[in-house]
Short mmCIF file of C-alpha atoms in Angstrom, two decimals:
data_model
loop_
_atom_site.label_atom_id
_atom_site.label_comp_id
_atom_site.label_asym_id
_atom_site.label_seq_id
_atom_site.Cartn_x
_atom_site.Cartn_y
_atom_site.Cartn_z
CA UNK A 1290 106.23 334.98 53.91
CA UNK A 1291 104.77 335.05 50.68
CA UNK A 1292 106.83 332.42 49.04
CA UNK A 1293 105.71 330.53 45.31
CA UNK A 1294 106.91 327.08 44.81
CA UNK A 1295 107.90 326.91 41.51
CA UNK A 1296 108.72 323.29 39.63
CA UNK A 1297 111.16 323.68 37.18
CA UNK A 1298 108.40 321.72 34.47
CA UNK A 1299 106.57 324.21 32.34
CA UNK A 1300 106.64 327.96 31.29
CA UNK A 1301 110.46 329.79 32.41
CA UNK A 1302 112.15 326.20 33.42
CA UNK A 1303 115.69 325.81 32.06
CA UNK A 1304 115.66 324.30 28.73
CA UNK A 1305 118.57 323.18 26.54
CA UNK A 1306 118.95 324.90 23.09
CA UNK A 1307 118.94 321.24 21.52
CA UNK A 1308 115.01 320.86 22.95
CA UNK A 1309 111.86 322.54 21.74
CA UNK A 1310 109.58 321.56 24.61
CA UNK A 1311 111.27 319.29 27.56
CA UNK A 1312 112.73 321.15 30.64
CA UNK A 1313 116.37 320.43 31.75
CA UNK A 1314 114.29 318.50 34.64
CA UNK A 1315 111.85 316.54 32.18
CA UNK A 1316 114.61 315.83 30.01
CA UNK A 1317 116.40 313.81 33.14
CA UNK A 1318 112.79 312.32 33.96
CA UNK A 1319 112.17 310.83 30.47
CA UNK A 1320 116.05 309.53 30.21
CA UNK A 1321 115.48 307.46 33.98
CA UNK A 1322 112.53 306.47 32.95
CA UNK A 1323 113.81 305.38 29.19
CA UNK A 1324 117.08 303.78 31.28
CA UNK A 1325 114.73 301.78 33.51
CA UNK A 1326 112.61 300.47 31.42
CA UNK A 1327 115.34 299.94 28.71
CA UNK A 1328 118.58 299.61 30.26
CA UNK A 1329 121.86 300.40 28.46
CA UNK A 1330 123.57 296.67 30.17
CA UNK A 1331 120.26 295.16 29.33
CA UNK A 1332 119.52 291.94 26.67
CA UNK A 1333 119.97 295.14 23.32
CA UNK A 1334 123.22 296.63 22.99
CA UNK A 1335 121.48 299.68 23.09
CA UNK A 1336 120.03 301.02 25.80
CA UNK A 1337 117.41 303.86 26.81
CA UNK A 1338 120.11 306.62 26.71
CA UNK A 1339 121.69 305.40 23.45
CA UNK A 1340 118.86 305.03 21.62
CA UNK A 1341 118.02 308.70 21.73
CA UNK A 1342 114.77 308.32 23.96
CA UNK A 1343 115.20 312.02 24.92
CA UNK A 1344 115.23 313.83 21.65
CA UNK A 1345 112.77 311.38 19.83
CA UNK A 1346 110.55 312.55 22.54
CA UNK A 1347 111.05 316.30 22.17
CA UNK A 1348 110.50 315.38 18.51
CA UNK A 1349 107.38 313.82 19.11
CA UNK A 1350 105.69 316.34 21.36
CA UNK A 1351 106.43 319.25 18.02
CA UNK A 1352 104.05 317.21 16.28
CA UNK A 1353 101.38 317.08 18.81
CA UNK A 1354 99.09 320.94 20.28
CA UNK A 1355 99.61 321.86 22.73
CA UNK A 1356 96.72 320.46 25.29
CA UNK A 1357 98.48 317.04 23.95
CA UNK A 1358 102.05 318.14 24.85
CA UNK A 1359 101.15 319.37 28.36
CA UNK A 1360 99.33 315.79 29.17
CA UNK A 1361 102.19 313.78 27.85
CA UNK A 1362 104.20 316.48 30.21
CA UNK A 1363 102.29 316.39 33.30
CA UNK A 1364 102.67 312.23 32.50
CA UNK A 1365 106.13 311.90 33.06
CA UNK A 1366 105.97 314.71 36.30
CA UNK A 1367 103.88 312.42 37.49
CA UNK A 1368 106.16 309.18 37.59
CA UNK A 1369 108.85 311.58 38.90
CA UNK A 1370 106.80 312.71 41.97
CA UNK A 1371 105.12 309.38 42.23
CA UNK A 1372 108.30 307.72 43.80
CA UNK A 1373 107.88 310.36 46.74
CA UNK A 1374 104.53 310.10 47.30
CA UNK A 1375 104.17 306.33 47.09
CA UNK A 1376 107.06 305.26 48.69
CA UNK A 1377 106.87 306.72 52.76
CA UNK A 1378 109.45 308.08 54.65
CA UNK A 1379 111.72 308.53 51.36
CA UNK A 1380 111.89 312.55 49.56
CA UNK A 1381 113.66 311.18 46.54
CA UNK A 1382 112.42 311.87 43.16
CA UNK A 1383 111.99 308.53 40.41
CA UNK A 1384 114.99 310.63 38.63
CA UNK A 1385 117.46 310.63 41.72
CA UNK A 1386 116.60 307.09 43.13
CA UNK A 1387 118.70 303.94 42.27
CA UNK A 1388 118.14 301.54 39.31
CA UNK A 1389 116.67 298.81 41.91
CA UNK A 1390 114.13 301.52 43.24
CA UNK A 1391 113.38 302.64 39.80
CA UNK A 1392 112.31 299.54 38.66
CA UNK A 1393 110.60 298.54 41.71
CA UNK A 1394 108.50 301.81 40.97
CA UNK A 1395 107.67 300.90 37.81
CA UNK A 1396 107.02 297.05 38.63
CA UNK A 1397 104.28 298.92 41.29
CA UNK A 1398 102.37 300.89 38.57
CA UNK A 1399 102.42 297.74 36.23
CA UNK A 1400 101.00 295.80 38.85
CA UNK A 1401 98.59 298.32 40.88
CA UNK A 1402 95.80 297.70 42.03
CA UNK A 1403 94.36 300.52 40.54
CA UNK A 1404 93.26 301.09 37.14
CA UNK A 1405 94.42 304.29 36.60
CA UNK A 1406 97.81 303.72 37.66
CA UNK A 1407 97.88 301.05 35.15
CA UNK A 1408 96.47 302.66 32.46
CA UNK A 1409 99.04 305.80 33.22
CA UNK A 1410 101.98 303.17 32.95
CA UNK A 1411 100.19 301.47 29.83
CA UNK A 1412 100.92 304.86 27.95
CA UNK A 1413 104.12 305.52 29.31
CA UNK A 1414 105.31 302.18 28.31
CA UNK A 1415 103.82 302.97 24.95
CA UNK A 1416 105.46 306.36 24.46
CA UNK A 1417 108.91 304.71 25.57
CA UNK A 1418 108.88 301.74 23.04
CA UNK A 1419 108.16 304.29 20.08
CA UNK A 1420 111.13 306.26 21.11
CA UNK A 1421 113.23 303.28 21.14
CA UNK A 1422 111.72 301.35 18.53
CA UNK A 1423 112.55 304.77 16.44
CA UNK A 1424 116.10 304.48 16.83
CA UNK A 1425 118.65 303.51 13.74
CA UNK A 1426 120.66 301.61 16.36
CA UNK A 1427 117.74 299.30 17.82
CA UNK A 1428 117.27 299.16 14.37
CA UNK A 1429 120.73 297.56 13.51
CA UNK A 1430 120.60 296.07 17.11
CA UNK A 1431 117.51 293.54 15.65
CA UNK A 1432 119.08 293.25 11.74
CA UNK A 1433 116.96 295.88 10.30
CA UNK A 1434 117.41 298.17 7.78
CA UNK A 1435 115.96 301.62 8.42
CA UNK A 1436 112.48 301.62 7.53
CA UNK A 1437 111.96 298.15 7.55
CA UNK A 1438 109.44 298.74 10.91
CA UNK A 1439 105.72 298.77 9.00
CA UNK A 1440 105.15 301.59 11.88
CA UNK A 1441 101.42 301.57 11.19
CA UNK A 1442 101.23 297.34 11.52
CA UNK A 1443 103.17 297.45 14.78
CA UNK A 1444 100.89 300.08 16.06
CA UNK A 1445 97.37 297.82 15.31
CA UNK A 1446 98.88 294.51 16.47
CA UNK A 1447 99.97 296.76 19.85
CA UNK A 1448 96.09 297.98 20.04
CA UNK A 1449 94.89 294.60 19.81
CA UNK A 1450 96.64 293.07 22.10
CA UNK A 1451 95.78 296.14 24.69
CA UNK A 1452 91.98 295.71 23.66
CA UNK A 1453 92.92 291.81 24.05
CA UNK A 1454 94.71 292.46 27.47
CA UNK A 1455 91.69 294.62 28.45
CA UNK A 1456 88.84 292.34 27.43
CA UNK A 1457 90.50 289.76 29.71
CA UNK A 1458 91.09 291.63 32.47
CA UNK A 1459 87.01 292.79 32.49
CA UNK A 1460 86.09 289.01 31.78
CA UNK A 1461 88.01 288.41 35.20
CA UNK A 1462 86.49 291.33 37.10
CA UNK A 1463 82.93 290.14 36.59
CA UNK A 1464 81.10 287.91 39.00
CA UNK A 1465 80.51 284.41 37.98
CA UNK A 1466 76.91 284.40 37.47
CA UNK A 1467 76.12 281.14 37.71
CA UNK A 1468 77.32 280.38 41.24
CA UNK A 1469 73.84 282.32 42.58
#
């Protein structure tokens, strides 16, 4: 049997007339990840889902080419498939699990071991937060008018602390060389 798997991601996947470039699936991806990460019974009034997370990202990846879009993409396919692969004995996808497991998934790449699983969660955590932080009711949530976000300031203070966070974390990987 000559069979193709085919992941309903890119190319002919089922997309909804309201999306430009997310997949039915991707579209449920970004909105468990957005729910996890911001949830809509969380400390805001607004949650993930309520905040538009979804269609700020669509949004975002029309401004980006293409080569861009498809690694922000393949990003989020890989949190989804992740949960499978990481977690033994379990087929569920991050998408289908339950809140608790989500977050325990995402608690695992924040806290990995390895540096690329950090990194990966680094820039999801920074894609999510734009989408939200984007959104006229997070806006009204904190007792902002719209526009009051200096987008650009936000964005610099956010590098520095990641070059901050990073600087640190090599500082603490090095060997203490005076203990020879």
């Amino acid at each position: 049997m000559n069979a193709r798997l085919e992941l309903p991601v890119f190319g002919r996947a089922r997309r909804s007339s309201e999306r430009k470039h997310l997949t039915d699936w991707e579209a449920r991806i970004v909105e468990a990840l957005a729910v996890t990460i911001f949830p809509e019974d969380g400390s805001m009034p607004t949650g993930g889902r309520t905040a538009g997370v979804v269609q700020w990202v669509d949004d975002y990846l029309d401004l980006l080419p293409q080569d861009k879009r498809m690694l922000i993409r393949s990003m989020f396919l890989l949190f989804e498939v992740d949960f499978a692969v990481f977690n033994p004995g379990r087929s569920s996808l991050f998408s289908n699990a339950s809140p608790e497991e989500r977050q325990r998934c995402l608690e695992a790449w924040d806290t990995s071991g390895l540096y690329m699983r950090r990194a990966s969660f680094q820039a999801l955590k920074a894609t999510m937060l734009l989408a939200f932080m984007n959104s006229p009711s997070v806006h009204r949530d904190m007792g902002m008018k719209r526009g009051e976000i200096a987008l650009k300031e936000l964005l610099r203070k956010a590098c520095a602390a990641a070059e901050e966070a990073e600087a640190a974390e090599l500082a603490a990987a090095k060997p203490d060389q005076g203990s020879e």
